Amino acid sequence: MSEREAGGRTIYVVSDSLGDTAEYVVRAAVSQFNYEEVEIRRFSFVDDPSTVEEIAASARELGAMIVYTVVVPEIRHALEEACRNRGLRCHDILTPLLGAIGEMLGQTPKLIPGLVHKLDESYFRRVEAIEFAVKYDDGKDPRGLYKADIVLVGVSRTSKTPLSMYLAHRLYKVANVPLVPEVPVPEELFQIPASKVVGLTLQPETLHKIRTARLKALGLPPDASYARMERILEELNFAHEVFRRIGCPVIDVTNKAVEETAAIILELIKGGRIRP
């Protein structure tokens, strides 16, 4: 089939950014028909009126339809005029939606190409941070302390893991290290800047209740060493000695939700006490 014979079966996707959003929408729509008969051609990063004229002229030769996501007014108006002058079928995917959302929010759109890809970058950074938190959870690999933005340190049941995951969703790479008197503290913990370490502690009575409940949930006797008050005091004293050696800020997480503790850490970052 020649190009002229293919007239009416070609769709030009035009964008002043990458154009993958527009192409996806077009393919989704075309899939409702015999889409093997439709050719889709994408034109990305169209930022010059002369390029618009070339695209429109080519579309006129094929009798192609133009579908576009163009936020820069100058380019959008040039494309609309070029389509109108040549009698081309064209469809603006983005502008009507921008208008509706702007009306709902009472805001004016930024009209900057490619912002969605910046959002995508944020998504991938979040995924990377979550994977980091899983990889370096519970002191699994001390080498991760060098790579971390924030290092959480504390005895068992001070919410190190859920706090690591919460902060990962805020795009911070977080490692955490459990403190146990019988287990040597990783040397890496004293080699990294104290400004990215946060100590977590709990009131002994609260920690006793939490650990007792934990043992019960596991079907273990509540009087195990793990939940005995003398053992808890030993661990907490050990932890505070480590905090003192590091010189890091310490947060008492007693009766605090993970979100509250995270908010304190974010405020410490904002104030310069913690420097990821």
CSV table of C-alpha atoms in Angstrom, one decimal:
chain,number,residue,atom,x,y,z
A,1,MET,CA,0.0,0.0,0.0
A,2,SER,CA,1.4,3.4,-1.0
A,3,GLU,CA,1.5,6.3,1.4
A,4,ARG,CA,-1.3,8.1,-0.5
A,5,GLU,CA,-3.4,4.9,-0.4
A,6,ALA,CA,-2.8,4.8,3.4
A,7,GLY,CA,-4.5,8.2,3.6
A,8,GLY,CA,-6.9,8.4,6.5
A,9,ARG,CA,-5.2,5.5,8.2
A,10,THR,CA,-2.2,7.5,9.7
A,11,ILE,CA,-2.2,9.4,12.9
A,12,TYR,CA,0.5,11.9,13.7
A,13,VAL,CA,1.2,12.3,17.4
A,14,VAL,CA,2.8,15.7,18.1
A,15,SER,CA,4.3,16.9,21.4
A,16,ASP,CA,6.5,19.6,22.7
A,17,SER,CA,7.8,17.0,25.1
A,18,LEU,CA,8.5,13.3,24.7
A,19,GLY,CA,5.0,12.6,23.5
A,20,ASP,CA,4.7,9.1,25.1
A,21,THR,CA,1.5,10.2,27.0
A,22,ALA,CA,-0.2,11.2,23.7
A,23,GLU,CA,0.9,8.1,21.9
A,24,TYR,CA,-0.4,5.9,24.7
A,25,VAL,CA,-3.8,7.6,24.6
A,26,VAL,CA,-3.9,7.2,20.8
A,27,ARG,CA,-3.0,3.5,21.0
A,28,ALA,CA,-5.6,3.0,23.7
A,29,ALA,CA,-8.2,4.5,21.4
A,30,VAL,CA,-7.0,2.8,18.3
A,31,SER,CA,-7.1,-0.6,20.1
A,32,GLN,CA,-10.9,-0.3,20.0
A,33,PHE,CA,-10.7,-0.7,16.2
A,34,ASN,CA,-8.8,-2.8,13.7
A,35,TYR,CA,-5.6,-1.1,14.8
A,36,GLU,CA,-3.3,-3.1,12.6
A,37,GLU,CA,-4.7,-0.9,9.8
A,38,VAL,CA,-3.6,2.3,11.5
A,39,GLU,CA,0.0,3.7,11.5
A,40,ILE,CA,1.0,6.0,14.3
A,41,ARG,CA,4.0,8.4,13.8
A,42,ARG,CA,5.3,10.3,16.8
A,43,PHE,CA,7.0,13.8,16.6
A,44,SER,CA,8.7,14.7,19.9
A,45,PHE,CA,10.1,17.9,21.2
A,46,VAL,CA,8.4,20.1,18.6
A,47,ASP,CA,9.4,23.6,19.7
A,48,ASP,CA,9.6,25.6,16.5
A,49,PRO,CA,6.7,26.9,14.3
A,50,SER,CA,8.7,25.9,11.1
A,51,THR,CA,8.7,22.3,12.3
A,52,VAL,CA,5.0,22.6,12.9
A,53,GLU,CA,4.6,23.6,9.2
A,54,GLU,CA,6.7,20.7,8.0
A,55,ILE,CA,4.6,18.2,10.0
A,56,ALA,CA,1.3,19.7,8.8
A,57,ALA,CA,2.5,19.6,5.2
A,58,SER,CA,3.5,16.0,5.6
A,59,ALA,CA,0.1,15.1,7.2
A,60,ARG,CA,-1.7,16.9,4.4
A,61,GLU,CA,0.1,14.7,1.8
A,62,LEU,CA,-1.0,11.5,3.7
A,63,GLY,CA,-4.4,12.8,4.8
A,64,ALA,CA,-3.3,12.0,8.3
A,65,MET,CA,-5.0,13.0,11.5
A,66,ILE,CA,-3.0,15.0,14.0
A,67,VAL,CA,-3.3,14.3,17.7
A,68,TYR,CA,-1.3,16.6,20.0
A,69,THR,CA,-0.2,17.4,23.5
A,70,VAL,CA,1.4,20.8,23.3
A,71,VAL,CA,1.5,23.1,26.3
A,72,VAL,CA,3.5,26.0,24.9
A,73,PRO,CA,0.8,28.4,23.6
A,74,GLU,CA,2.9,29.7,20.6
A,75,ILE,CA,3.5,26.2,19.3
A,76,ARG,CA,0.0,25.1,20.0
A,77,HIS,CA,-1.5,28.0,18.1
A,78,ALA,CA,0.9,27.5,15.2
A,79,LEU,CA,-0.2,23.8,15.0
A,80,GLU,CA,-3.9,24.7,15.2
A,81,GLU,CA,-3.5,27.3,12.5
A,82,ALA,CA,-1.5,24.9,10.2
A,83,CYS,CA,-4.2,22.2,10.6
A,84,ARG,CA,-7.0,24.7,9.9
A,85,ASN,CA,-5.3,26.1,6.8
A,86,ARG,CA,-4.8,22.6,5.4
A,87,GLY,CA,-8.2,21.2,6.4
A,88,LEU,CA,-6.5,18.6,8.6
A,89,ARG,CA,-8.4,16.6,11.3
A,90,CYS,CA,-6.7,17.4,14.6
A,91,HIS,CA,-7.4,16.7,18.3
A,92,ASP,CA,-6.0,18.4,21.3
A,93,ILE,CA,-5.7,15.9,24.2
A,94,LEU,CA,-4.3,18.2,26.9
A,95,THR,CA,-5.7,21.7,26.7
A,96,PRO,CA,-9.4,20.9,27.6
A,97,LEU,CA,-8.2,18.8,30.5
A,98,LEU,CA,-5.9,21.6,31.7
A,99,GLY,CA,-8.8,24.0,31.5
A,100,ALA,CA,-11.1,21.8,33.6
A,101,ILE,CA,-8.5,21.1,36.2
A,102,GLY,CA,-7.5,24.7,36.4
A,103,GLU,CA,-11.1,25.7,36.9
A,104,MET,CA,-11.5,23.1,39.7
A,105,LEU,CA,-8.3,24.2,41.5
A,106,GLY,CA,-8.6,27.9,40.8
A,107,GLN,CA,-5.1,27.9,39.3
A,108,THR,CA,-3.4,28.7,36.1
A,109,PRO,CA,-1.4,25.8,34.5
A,110,LYS,CA,2.4,26.2,34.4
A,111,LEU,CA,2.6,25.4,30.7
A,112,ILE,CA,6.0,23.9,31.0
A,113,PRO,CA,6.7,20.8,28.7
A,114,GLY,CA,7.9,17.6,30.2
A,115,LEU,CA,6.8,18.1,33.9
A,116,VAL,CA,5.2,14.6,34.0
A,117,HIS,CA,8.6,13.1,33.4
A,118,LYS,CA,9.9,15.0,36.4
A,119,LEU,CA,7.1,13.4,38.4
A,120,ASP,CA,8.2,10.0,37.0
A,121,GLU,CA,11.7,10.7,38.2
A,122,SER,CA,10.3,11.2,41.7
A,123,TYR,CA,8.5,7.9,41.4
A,124,PHE,CA,11.6,6.0,40.5
A,125,ARG,CA,13.6,7.7,43.3
A,126,ARG,CA,10.9,6.6,45.7
A,127,VAL,CA,11.2,3.0,44.5
A,128,GLU,CA,14.9,3.2,44.8
A,129,ALA,CA,14.7,4.5,48.3
A,130,ILE,CA,12.3,1.7,49.3
A,131,GLU,CA,14.5,-1.0,47.8
A,132,PHE,CA,17.4,0.6,49.7
A,133,ALA,CA,15.5,0.4,53.0
A,134,VAL,CA,14.7,-3.2,52.5
A,135,LYS,CA,18.3,-4.1,51.5
A,136,TYR,CA,19.9,-2.4,54.5
A,137,ASP,CA,17.2,-3.1,57.1
A,138,ASP,CA,18.2,-4.4,60.6
A,139,GLY,CA,21.9,-4.0,60.0
A,140,LYS,CA,22.1,-6.5,57.2
A,141,ASP,CA,25.0,-4.9,55.5
A,142,PRO,CA,27.0,-2.2,57.3
A,143,ARG,CA,28.4,-1.0,54.0
A,144,GLY,CA,25.0,0.5,53.3
A,145,LEU,CA,25.6,3.0,56.1
A,146,TYR,CA,28.0,4.9,53.8
A,147,LYS,CA,25.4,5.2,51.1
A,148,ALA,CA,22.5,6.1,53.4
A,149,ASP,CA,21.0,9.6,53.7
A,150,ILE,CA,19.8,8.7,57.2
A,151,VAL,CA,20.8,6.0,59.6
A,152,LEU,CA,18.4,5.0,62.4
A,153,VAL,CA,19.9,3.3,65.5
A,154,GLY,CA,18.2,1.8,68.5
A,155,VAL,CA,17.3,-1.3,70.4
A,156,SER,CA,14.6,-3.8,69.2
A,157,ARG,CA,11.0,-2.5,69.0
A,158,THR,CA,11.9,1.2,68.6
A,159,SER,CA,10.1,1.3,65.1
A,160,LYS,CA,13.3,1.4,63.1
A,161,THR,CA,12.0,-0.6,60.2
A,162,PRO,CA,8.5,1.1,59.7
A,163,LEU,CA,10.2,4.5,60.1
A,164,SER,CA,12.8,3.6,57.5
A,165,MET,CA,10.0,2.7,55.1
A,166,TYR,CA,8.0,5.9,55.8
A,167,LEU,CA,11.1,8.0,55.2
A,168,ALA,CA,11.8,6.1,52.0
A,169,HIS,CA,8.4,7.2,50.7
A,170,ARG,CA,9.7,10.7,51.3
A,171,LEU,CA,12.6,9.9,49.0
A,172,TYR,CA,15.3,9.3,51.7
A,173,LYS,CA,17.6,6.3,51.6
A,174,VAL,CA,17.5,5.0,55.1
A,175,ALA,CA,19.5,2.2,56.8
A,176,ASN,CA,18.9,1.0,60.3
A,177,VAL,CA,21.1,-0.7,62.9
A,178,PRO,CA,19.9,-2.7,65.9
A,179,LEU,CA,21.8,-2.3,69.1
A,180,VAL,CA,22.4,-5.4,71.2
A,181,PRO,CA,25.0,-5.4,74.1
A,182,GLU,CA,26.4,-8.8,73.0
A,183,VAL,CA,26.8,-7.8,69.4
A,184,PRO,CA,29.7,-5.5,68.3
A,185,VAL,CA,28.5,-2.2,66.9
A,186,PRO,CA,29.6,-1.9,63.3
A,187,GLU,CA,32.7,0.3,63.0
A,188,GLU,CA,31.0,2.0,60.0
A,189,LEU,CA,28.6,3.6,62.4
A,190,PHE,CA,31.4,5.6,64.0
A,191,GLN,CA,33.0,6.4,60.6
A,192,ILE,CA,30.0,8.1,58.9
A,193,PRO,CA,29.1,11.7,59.8
A,194,ALA,CA,27.1,11.9,63.0
A,195,SER,CA,24.9,14.4,61.3
A,196,LYS,CA,23.1,11.7,59.4
A,197,VAL,CA,22.6,9.4,62.4
A,198,VAL,CA,19.4,9.4,64.6
A,199,GLY,CA,19.1,7.5,67.8
A,200,LEU,CA,15.8,6.1,68.8
A,201,THR,CA,14.8,5.3,72.4
A,202,LEU,CA,11.8,4.3,74.4
A,203,GLN,CA,10.7,4.6,78.1
A,204,PRO,CA,11.5,1.3,79.8
A,205,GLU,CA,8.0,0.6,80.9
A,206,THR,CA,6.6,1.1,77.4
A,207,LEU,CA,9.3,-1.1,75.9
A,208,HIS,CA,8.5,-3.7,78.4
A,209,LYS,CA,4.8,-3.7,77.4
A,210,ILE,CA,5.6,-3.8,73.7
A,211,ARG,CA,8.0,-6.7,74.1
A,212,THR,CA,5.7,-8.7,76.3
A,213,ALA,CA,2.9,-8.3,73.7
A,214,ARG,CA,5.3,-9.3,71.0
A,215,LEU,CA,6.3,-12.5,72.9
A,216,LYS,CA,2.6,-13.3,73.4
A,217,ALA,CA,1.9,-12.9,69.7
A,218,LEU,CA,4.7,-15.3,68.9
A,219,GLY,CA,3.4,-17.8,71.4
A,220,LEU,CA,6.5,-17.5,73.6
A,221,PRO,CA,6.6,-17.2,77.4
A,222,PRO,CA,6.2,-13.5,78.6
A,223,ASP,CA,9.0,-13.9,81.1
A,224,ALA,CA,11.7,-14.5,78.5
A,225,SER,CA,14.9,-12.4,78.9
A,226,TYR,CA,13.8,-10.3,75.9
A,227,ALA,CA,11.0,-8.7,77.9
A,228,ARG,CA,12.6,-8.6,81.4
A,229,MET,CA,13.0,-5.1,82.8
A,230,GLU,CA,16.6,-5.7,83.9
A,231,ARG,CA,17.4,-6.7,80.3
A,232,ILE,CA,15.6,-3.8,78.8
A,233,LEU,CA,17.5,-1.3,81.1
A,234,GLU,CA,20.7,-2.9,80.1
A,235,GLU,CA,19.9,-2.5,76.4
A,236,LEU,CA,18.8,1.1,76.8
A,237,ASN,CA,21.9,2.0,78.8
A,238,PHE,CA,24.0,0.4,76.1
A,239,ALA,CA,22.2,2.3,73.4
A,240,HIS,CA,22.5,5.6,75.1
A,241,GLU,CA,26.3,5.0,75.4
A,242,VAL,CA,26.4,4.4,71.7
A,243,PHE,CA,24.4,7.6,71.0
A,244,ARG,CA,26.9,9.5,73.2
A,245,ARG,CA,29.9,8.2,71.3
A,246,ILE,CA,28.3,9.1,68.0
A,247,GLY,CA,27.1,12.5,69.1
A,248,CYS,CA,23.8,12.1,67.3
A,249,PRO,CA,20.4,13.5,68.1
A,250,VAL,CA,18.1,11.1,70.1
A,251,ILE,CA,14.3,10.9,69.7
A,252,ASP,CA,12.2,9.3,72.4
A,253,VAL,CA,9.5,7.5,70.4
A,254,THR,CA,7.3,6.6,73.4
A,255,ASN,CA,3.7,7.0,72.5
A,256,LYS,CA,4.6,8.4,69.1
A,257,ALA,CA,3.2,7.2,65.8
A,258,VAL,CA,5.7,6.6,63.0
A,259,GLU,CA,4.4,9.7,61.3
A,260,GLU,CA,5.1,11.8,64.3
A,261,THR,CA,8.7,10.6,64.6
A,262,ALA,CA,9.2,11.1,60.9
A,263,ALA,CA,8.0,14.6,61.2
A,264,ILE,CA,10.5,15.3,64.0
A,265,ILE,CA,13.3,13.9,61.8
A,266,LEU,CA,12.2,16.0,58.8
A,267,GLU,CA,12.2,19.1,61.1
A,268,LEU,CA,15.7,18.2,62.2
A,269,ILE,CA,16.7,18.0,58.6
A,270,LYS,CA,15.1,21.4,57.9
A,271,GLY,CA,16.9,22.9,60.8
A,272,GLY,CA,20.3,21.4,59.8
A,273,ARG,CA,20.6,19.1,62.8
A,274,ILE,CA,20.5,16.2,60.4
A,275,ARG,CA,22.3,16.5,57.0
A,276,PRO,CA,21.5,13.7,54.6
